[in-house]
Coordinates of C-alpha atoms in Angstrom, one line a residue:
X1 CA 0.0 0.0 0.0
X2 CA 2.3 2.6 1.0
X3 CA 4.6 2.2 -2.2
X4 CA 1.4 3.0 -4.3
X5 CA 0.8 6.2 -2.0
X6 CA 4.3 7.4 -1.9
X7 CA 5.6 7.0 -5.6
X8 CA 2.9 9.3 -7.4
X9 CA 3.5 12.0 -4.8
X10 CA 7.3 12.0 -5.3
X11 CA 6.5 12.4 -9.0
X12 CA 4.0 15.5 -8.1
X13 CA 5.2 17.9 -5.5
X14 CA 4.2 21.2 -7.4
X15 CA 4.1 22.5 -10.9
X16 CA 7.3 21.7 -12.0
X17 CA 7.4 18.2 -10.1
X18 CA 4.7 16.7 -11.8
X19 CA 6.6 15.9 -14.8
X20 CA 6.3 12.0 -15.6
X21 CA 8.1 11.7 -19.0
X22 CA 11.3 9.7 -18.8
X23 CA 14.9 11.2 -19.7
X24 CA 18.4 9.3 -19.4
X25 CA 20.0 13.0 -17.7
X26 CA 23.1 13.4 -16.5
X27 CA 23.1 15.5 -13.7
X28 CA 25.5 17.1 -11.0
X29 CA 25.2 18.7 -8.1
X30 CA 28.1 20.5 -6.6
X31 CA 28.0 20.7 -2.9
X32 CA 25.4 17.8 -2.6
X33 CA 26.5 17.6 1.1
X34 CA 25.4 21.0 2.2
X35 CA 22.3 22.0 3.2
X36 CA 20.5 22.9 0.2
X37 CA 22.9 19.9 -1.6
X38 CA 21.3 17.0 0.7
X39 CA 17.3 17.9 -0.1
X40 CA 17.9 18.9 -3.6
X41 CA 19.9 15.5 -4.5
X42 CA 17.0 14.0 -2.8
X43 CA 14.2 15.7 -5.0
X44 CA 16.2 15.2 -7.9
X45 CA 16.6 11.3 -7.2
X46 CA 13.1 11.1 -6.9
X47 CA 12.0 12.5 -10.7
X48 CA 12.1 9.7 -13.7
X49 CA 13.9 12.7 -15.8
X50 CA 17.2 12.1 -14.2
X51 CA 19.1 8.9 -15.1
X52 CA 22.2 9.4 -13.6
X53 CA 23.0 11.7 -10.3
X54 CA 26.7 12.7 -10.0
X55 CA 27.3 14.1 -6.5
X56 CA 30.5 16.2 -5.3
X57 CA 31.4 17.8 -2.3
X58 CA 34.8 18.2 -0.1
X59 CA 33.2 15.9 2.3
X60 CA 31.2 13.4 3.2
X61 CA 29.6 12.4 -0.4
X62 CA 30.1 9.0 -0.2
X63 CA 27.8 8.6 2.8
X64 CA 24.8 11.2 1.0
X65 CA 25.3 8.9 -2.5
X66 CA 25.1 5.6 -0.3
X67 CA 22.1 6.5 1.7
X68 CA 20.2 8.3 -1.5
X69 CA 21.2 5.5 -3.8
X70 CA 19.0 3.0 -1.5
X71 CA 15.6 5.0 -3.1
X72 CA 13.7 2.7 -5.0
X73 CA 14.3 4.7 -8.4
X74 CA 16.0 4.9 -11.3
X75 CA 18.7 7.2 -11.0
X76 CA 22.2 6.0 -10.3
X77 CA 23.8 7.9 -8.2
X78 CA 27.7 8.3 -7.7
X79 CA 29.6 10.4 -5.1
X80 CA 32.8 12.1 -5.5
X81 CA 34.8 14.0 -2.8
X82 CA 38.0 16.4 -3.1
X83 CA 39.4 18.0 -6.2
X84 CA 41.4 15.2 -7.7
X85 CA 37.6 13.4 -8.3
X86 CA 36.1 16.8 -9.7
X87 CA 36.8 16.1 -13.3
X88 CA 34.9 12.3 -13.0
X89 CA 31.8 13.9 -11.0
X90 CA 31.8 16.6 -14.6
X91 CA 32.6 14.2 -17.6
X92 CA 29.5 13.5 -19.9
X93 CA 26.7 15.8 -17.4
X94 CA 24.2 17.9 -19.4
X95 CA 23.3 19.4 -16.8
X96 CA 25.3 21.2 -13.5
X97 CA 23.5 22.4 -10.5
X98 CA 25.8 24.5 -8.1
X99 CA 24.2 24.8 -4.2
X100 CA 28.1 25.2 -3.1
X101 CA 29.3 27.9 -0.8
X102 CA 28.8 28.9 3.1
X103 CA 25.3 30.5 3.9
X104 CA 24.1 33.6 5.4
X105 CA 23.9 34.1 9.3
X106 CA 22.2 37.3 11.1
X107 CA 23.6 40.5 10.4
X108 CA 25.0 39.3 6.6
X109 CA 23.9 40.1 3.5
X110 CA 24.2 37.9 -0.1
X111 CA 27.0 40.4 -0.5
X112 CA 29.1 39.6 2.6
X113 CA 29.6 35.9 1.7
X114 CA 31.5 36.9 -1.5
X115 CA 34.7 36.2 -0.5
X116 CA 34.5 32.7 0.1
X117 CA 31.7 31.7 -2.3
X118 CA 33.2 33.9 -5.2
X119 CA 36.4 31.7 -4.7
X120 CA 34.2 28.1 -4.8
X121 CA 32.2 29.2 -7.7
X122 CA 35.4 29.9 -9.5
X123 CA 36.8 27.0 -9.0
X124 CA 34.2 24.6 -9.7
X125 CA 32.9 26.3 -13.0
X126 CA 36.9 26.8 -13.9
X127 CA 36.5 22.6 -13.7
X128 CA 32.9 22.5 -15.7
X129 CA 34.6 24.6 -18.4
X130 CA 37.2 21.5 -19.0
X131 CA 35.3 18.8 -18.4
X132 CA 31.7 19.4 -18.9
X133 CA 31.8 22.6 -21.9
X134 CA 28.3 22.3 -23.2
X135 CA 26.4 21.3 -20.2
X136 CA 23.6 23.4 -18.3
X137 CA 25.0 25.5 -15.8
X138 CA 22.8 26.2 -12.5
X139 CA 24.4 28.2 -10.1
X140 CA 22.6 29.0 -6.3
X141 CA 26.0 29.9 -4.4
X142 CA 25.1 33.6 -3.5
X143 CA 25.5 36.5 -4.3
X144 CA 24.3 35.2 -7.8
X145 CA 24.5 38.6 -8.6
X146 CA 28.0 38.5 -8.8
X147 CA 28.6 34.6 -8.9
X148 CA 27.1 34.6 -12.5
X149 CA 29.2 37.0 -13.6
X150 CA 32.1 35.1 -12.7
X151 CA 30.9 32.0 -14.4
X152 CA 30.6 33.5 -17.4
X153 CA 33.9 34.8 -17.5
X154 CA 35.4 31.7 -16.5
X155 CA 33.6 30.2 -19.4
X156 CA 35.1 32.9 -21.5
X157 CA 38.4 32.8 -20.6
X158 CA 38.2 29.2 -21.8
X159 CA 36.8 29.5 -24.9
X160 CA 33.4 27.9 -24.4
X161 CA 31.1 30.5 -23.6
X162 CA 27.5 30.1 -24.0
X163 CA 25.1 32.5 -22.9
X164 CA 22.1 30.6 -23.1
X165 CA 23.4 28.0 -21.2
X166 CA 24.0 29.8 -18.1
X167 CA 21.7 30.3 -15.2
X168 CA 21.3 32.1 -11.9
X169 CA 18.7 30.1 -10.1
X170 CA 16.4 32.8 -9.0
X171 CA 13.3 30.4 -8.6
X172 CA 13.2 30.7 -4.9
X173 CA 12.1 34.4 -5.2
X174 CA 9.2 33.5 -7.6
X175 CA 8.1 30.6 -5.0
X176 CA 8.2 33.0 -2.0
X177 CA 6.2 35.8 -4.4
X178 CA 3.7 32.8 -5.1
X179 CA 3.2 32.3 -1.9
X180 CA 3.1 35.2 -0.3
X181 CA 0.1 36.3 -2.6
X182 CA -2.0 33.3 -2.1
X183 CA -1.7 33.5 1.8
X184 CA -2.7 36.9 1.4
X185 CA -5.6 36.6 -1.1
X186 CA -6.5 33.1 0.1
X187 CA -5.7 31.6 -3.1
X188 CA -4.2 28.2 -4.0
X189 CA -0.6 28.8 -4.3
X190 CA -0.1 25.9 -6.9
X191 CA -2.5 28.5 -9.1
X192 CA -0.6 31.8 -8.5
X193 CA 1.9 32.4 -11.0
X194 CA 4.2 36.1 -10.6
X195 CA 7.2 37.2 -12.6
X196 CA 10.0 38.3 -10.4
X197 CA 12.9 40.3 -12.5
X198 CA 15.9 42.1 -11.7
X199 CA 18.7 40.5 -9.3
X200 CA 18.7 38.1 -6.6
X201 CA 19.4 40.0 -3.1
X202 CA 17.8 43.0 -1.5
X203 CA 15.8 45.7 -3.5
X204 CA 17.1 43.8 -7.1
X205 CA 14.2 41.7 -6.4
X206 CA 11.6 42.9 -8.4
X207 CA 8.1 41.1 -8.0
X208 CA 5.5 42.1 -10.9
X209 CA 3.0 42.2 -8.7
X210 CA 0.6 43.6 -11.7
X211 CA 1.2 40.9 -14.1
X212 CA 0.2 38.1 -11.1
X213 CA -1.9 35.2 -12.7
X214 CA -5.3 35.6 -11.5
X215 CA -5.1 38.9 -11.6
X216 CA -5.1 40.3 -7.9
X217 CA -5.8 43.7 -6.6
X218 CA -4.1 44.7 -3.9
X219 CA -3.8 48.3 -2.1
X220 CA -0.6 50.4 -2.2
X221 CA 0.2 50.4 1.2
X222 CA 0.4 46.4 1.3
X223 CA 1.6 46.3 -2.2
X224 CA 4.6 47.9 -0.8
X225 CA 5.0 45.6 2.4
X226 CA 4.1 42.5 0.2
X227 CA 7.1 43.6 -2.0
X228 CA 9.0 44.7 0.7
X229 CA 8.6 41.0 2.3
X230 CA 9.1 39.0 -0.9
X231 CA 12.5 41.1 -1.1
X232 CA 13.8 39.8 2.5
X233 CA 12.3 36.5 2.4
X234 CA 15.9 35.6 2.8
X235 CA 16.8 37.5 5.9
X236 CA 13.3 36.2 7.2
X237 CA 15.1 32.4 7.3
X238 CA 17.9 33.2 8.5
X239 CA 16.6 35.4 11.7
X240 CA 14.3 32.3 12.2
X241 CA 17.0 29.9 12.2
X242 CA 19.0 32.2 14.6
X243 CA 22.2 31.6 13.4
X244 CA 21.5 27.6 12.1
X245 CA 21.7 28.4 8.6
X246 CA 19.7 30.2 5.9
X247 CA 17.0 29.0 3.2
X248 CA 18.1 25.4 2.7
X249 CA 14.9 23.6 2.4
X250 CA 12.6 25.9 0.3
X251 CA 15.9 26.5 -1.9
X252 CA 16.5 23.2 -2.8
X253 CA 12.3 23.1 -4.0
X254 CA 13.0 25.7 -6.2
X255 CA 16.4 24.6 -7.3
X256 CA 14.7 21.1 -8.0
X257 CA 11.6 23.2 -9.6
X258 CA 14.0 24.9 -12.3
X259 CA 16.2 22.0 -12.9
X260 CA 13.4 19.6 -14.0
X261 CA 11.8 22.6 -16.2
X262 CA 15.4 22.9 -17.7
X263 CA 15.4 19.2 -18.2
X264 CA 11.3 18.9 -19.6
X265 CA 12.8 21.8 -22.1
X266 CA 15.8 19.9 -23.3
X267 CA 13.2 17.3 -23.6
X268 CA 11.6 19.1 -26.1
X269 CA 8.7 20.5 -24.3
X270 CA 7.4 23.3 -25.7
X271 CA 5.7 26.7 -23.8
X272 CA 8.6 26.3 -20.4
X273 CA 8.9 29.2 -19.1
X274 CA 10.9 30.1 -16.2
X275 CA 12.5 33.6 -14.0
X276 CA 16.4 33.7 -13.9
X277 CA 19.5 36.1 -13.8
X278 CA 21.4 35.9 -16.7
X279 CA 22.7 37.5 -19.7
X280 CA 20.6 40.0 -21.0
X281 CA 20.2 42.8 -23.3
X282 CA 16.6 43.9 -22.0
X283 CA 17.6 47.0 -19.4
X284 CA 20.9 49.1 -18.6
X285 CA 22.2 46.0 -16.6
X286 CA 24.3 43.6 -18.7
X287 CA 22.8 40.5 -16.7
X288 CA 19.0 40.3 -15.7
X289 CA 16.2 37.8 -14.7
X290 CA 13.4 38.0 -16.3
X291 CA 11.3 35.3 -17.9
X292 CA 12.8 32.8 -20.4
X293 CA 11.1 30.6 -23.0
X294 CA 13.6 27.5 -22.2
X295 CA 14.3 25.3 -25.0
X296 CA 16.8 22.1 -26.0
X297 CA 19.6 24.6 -25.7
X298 CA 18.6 26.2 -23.3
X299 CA 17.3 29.9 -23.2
X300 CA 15.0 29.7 -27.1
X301 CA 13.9 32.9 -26.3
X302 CA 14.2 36.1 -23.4
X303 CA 10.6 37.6 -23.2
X304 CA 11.7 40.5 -21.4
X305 CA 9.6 42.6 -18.8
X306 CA 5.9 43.0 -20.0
X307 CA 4.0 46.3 -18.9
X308 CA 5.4 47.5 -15.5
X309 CA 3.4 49.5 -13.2
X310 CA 4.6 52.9 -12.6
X311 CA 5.3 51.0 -8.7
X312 CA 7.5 48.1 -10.7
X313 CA 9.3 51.0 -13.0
X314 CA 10.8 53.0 -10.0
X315 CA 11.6 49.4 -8.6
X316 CA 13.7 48.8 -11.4
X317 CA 15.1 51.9 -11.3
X318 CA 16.6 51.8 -7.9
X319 CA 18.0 48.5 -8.3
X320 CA 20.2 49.5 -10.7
X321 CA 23.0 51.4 -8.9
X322 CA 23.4 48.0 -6.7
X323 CA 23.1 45.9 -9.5
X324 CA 25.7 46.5 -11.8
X325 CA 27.9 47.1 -8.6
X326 CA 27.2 43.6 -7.7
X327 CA 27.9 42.3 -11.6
X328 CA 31.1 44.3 -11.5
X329 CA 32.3 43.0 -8.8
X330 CA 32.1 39.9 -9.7
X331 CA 33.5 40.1 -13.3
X332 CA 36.6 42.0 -11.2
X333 CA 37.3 39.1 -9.4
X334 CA 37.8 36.6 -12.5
X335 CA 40.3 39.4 -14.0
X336 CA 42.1 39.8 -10.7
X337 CA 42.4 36.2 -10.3
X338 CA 43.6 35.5 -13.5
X339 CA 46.9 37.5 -12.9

């Protein structure tokens, strides 16, 4: 009895969960024994459209692979650990999801972790852009307002850039907008769909509010709370947790939610659409999220920011400044590094 109850609802947690086509997908996850890496390898070795799950971290991966790889489904899964085994977790993935890094605690911004996560993107998109050159990239370490920057200049500086094949998981900001509104409205989040553009930290998260699907009406004063509260979502965790940790759980939904929309797309799937930071020609900002049209190689198509309130205009406005700091910053790093 139980394994009838418990299969179908491993196949249908939310929107982007409920997938049931079959794929033979080779995916890793770098910094599969951290706290978003542990719940995210388990959602991902829970959906048919992953064939093969390569995990890496600088400890303890043998011990996640052996326990995960005891789920009754199909996805072999393989742990690495420690740089010399870094090149074998890469070879023949299509698709790379990066939770690695250290996470927030109170009092710190996305910003202040950039010295040690700029360092670990670095180096583990330094070893995707020898080992795994035309794979998906999906990066989480924060700040992905800078850590995106830096993988694309890694991937540069090799020779194998490919804009459209590079993400800044910004899902989690969409989830926490869906949710927010439904609680508020008394809706059925699973229903609520709501664009949110700009960055990935702080006022650069830009929820479109007005282009919410159902349409919801909501007055100015708690338009600007709701938005104000979708924006420090982040901090939210973190105070909660009192010093445990940030966002690990909900993070690793949404990083699940956009890899297996990634991986429906390269499916051939038509009509996936899904919010992330990446390079874009659509404002003053050389990298963006907005919505994409995914395809089989990856971004078919960036459909830009819609009608914006005069509300969502001035957002985008005062993001800016911190924006392309952020972006700078981390393009700066790669350069300085590669003296």
């Amino acid at each position: 009895m139980l394994s009838r109850v418990v299969r179908p609802v491993a196949a249908g947690l939310g929107r982007s969960f409920s997938s049931t086509s079959q794929s033979n997908a080779r995916v890793a996850v770098l910094g599969a024994s951290g706290g978003i890496g542990q719940p995210l390898s388990l959602l991902l070795k829970n959906s048919p459209l992953v064939s093969e799950l390569s995990l890496y971290d600088i400890a303890h991966t043998p011990g996640v692979a052996a326990d995960l790889g005891h789920i009754e489904t199909r996805a072999k899964v393989t742990g690495f650990m420690g740089a010399e085994q870094l090149p074998d977790a890469l070879k023949g993935c299509e698709l790379v999801v990066i939770p690695a890094g250290v996470p927030r605690k109170p009092g710190m911004t996305r910003d202040d972790l950039f010295t040690t996560n700029a360092s670990i993107v670095a180096d583990l998109t330094e070893a995707c852009a020898r080992h795994c050159p035309e794979a998906m990239i999906c990066v989480i370490a924060n700040p992905v307002n800078s850590t995106i920057p830096i993988t694309s200049e890694i991937f540069k500086k090799h020779g194998v850039y490919n804009p459209n094949k590079i993400f800044g998981v910004s899902t989690l900001d969409v989830v926490r907008a869906n949710t927010f509104i439904a609680e508020l409205k008394g809706l059925d989040p699973a229903r609520v769909s709501v664009p949110v553009i700009g960055g990935h930290a702080g006022k650069t998260i830009i929820p479109l509010i007005s282009q919410c699907n159902p349409k919801v009406d909501i007055p100015q004063d708690k338009l600007q709370a709701l938005t104000g509260r979708i924006q420090e979502a982040g901090t939210e965790v973190v105070k909660a947790k009192a010093g445990a940790g940030s966002a690990t759980l909900s993070m690793a939904y949404a990083g699940a939610r956009f890899v297996f929309s990634l991986l429906d797309a390269m499916n051939g799937k038509e009509g996936v659409v899904e919010c992330a930071f990446v390079r874009s020609e659509e404002t003053e900002s050389p990298y963006f999220a907005t919505p994409l049209l995914l395809g089989k190689s990856g971004i078919e198509k960036n459909l830009g920011l819609g009608k914006l309130s005069a509300f969502e205009e001035k957002l985008v406005a005062e993001a800016m400044g911190e924006l392309k700091a952020s972006i700078k910053k981390g393009e700066d790093f790669v350069k300085s590094r590669s003296k």
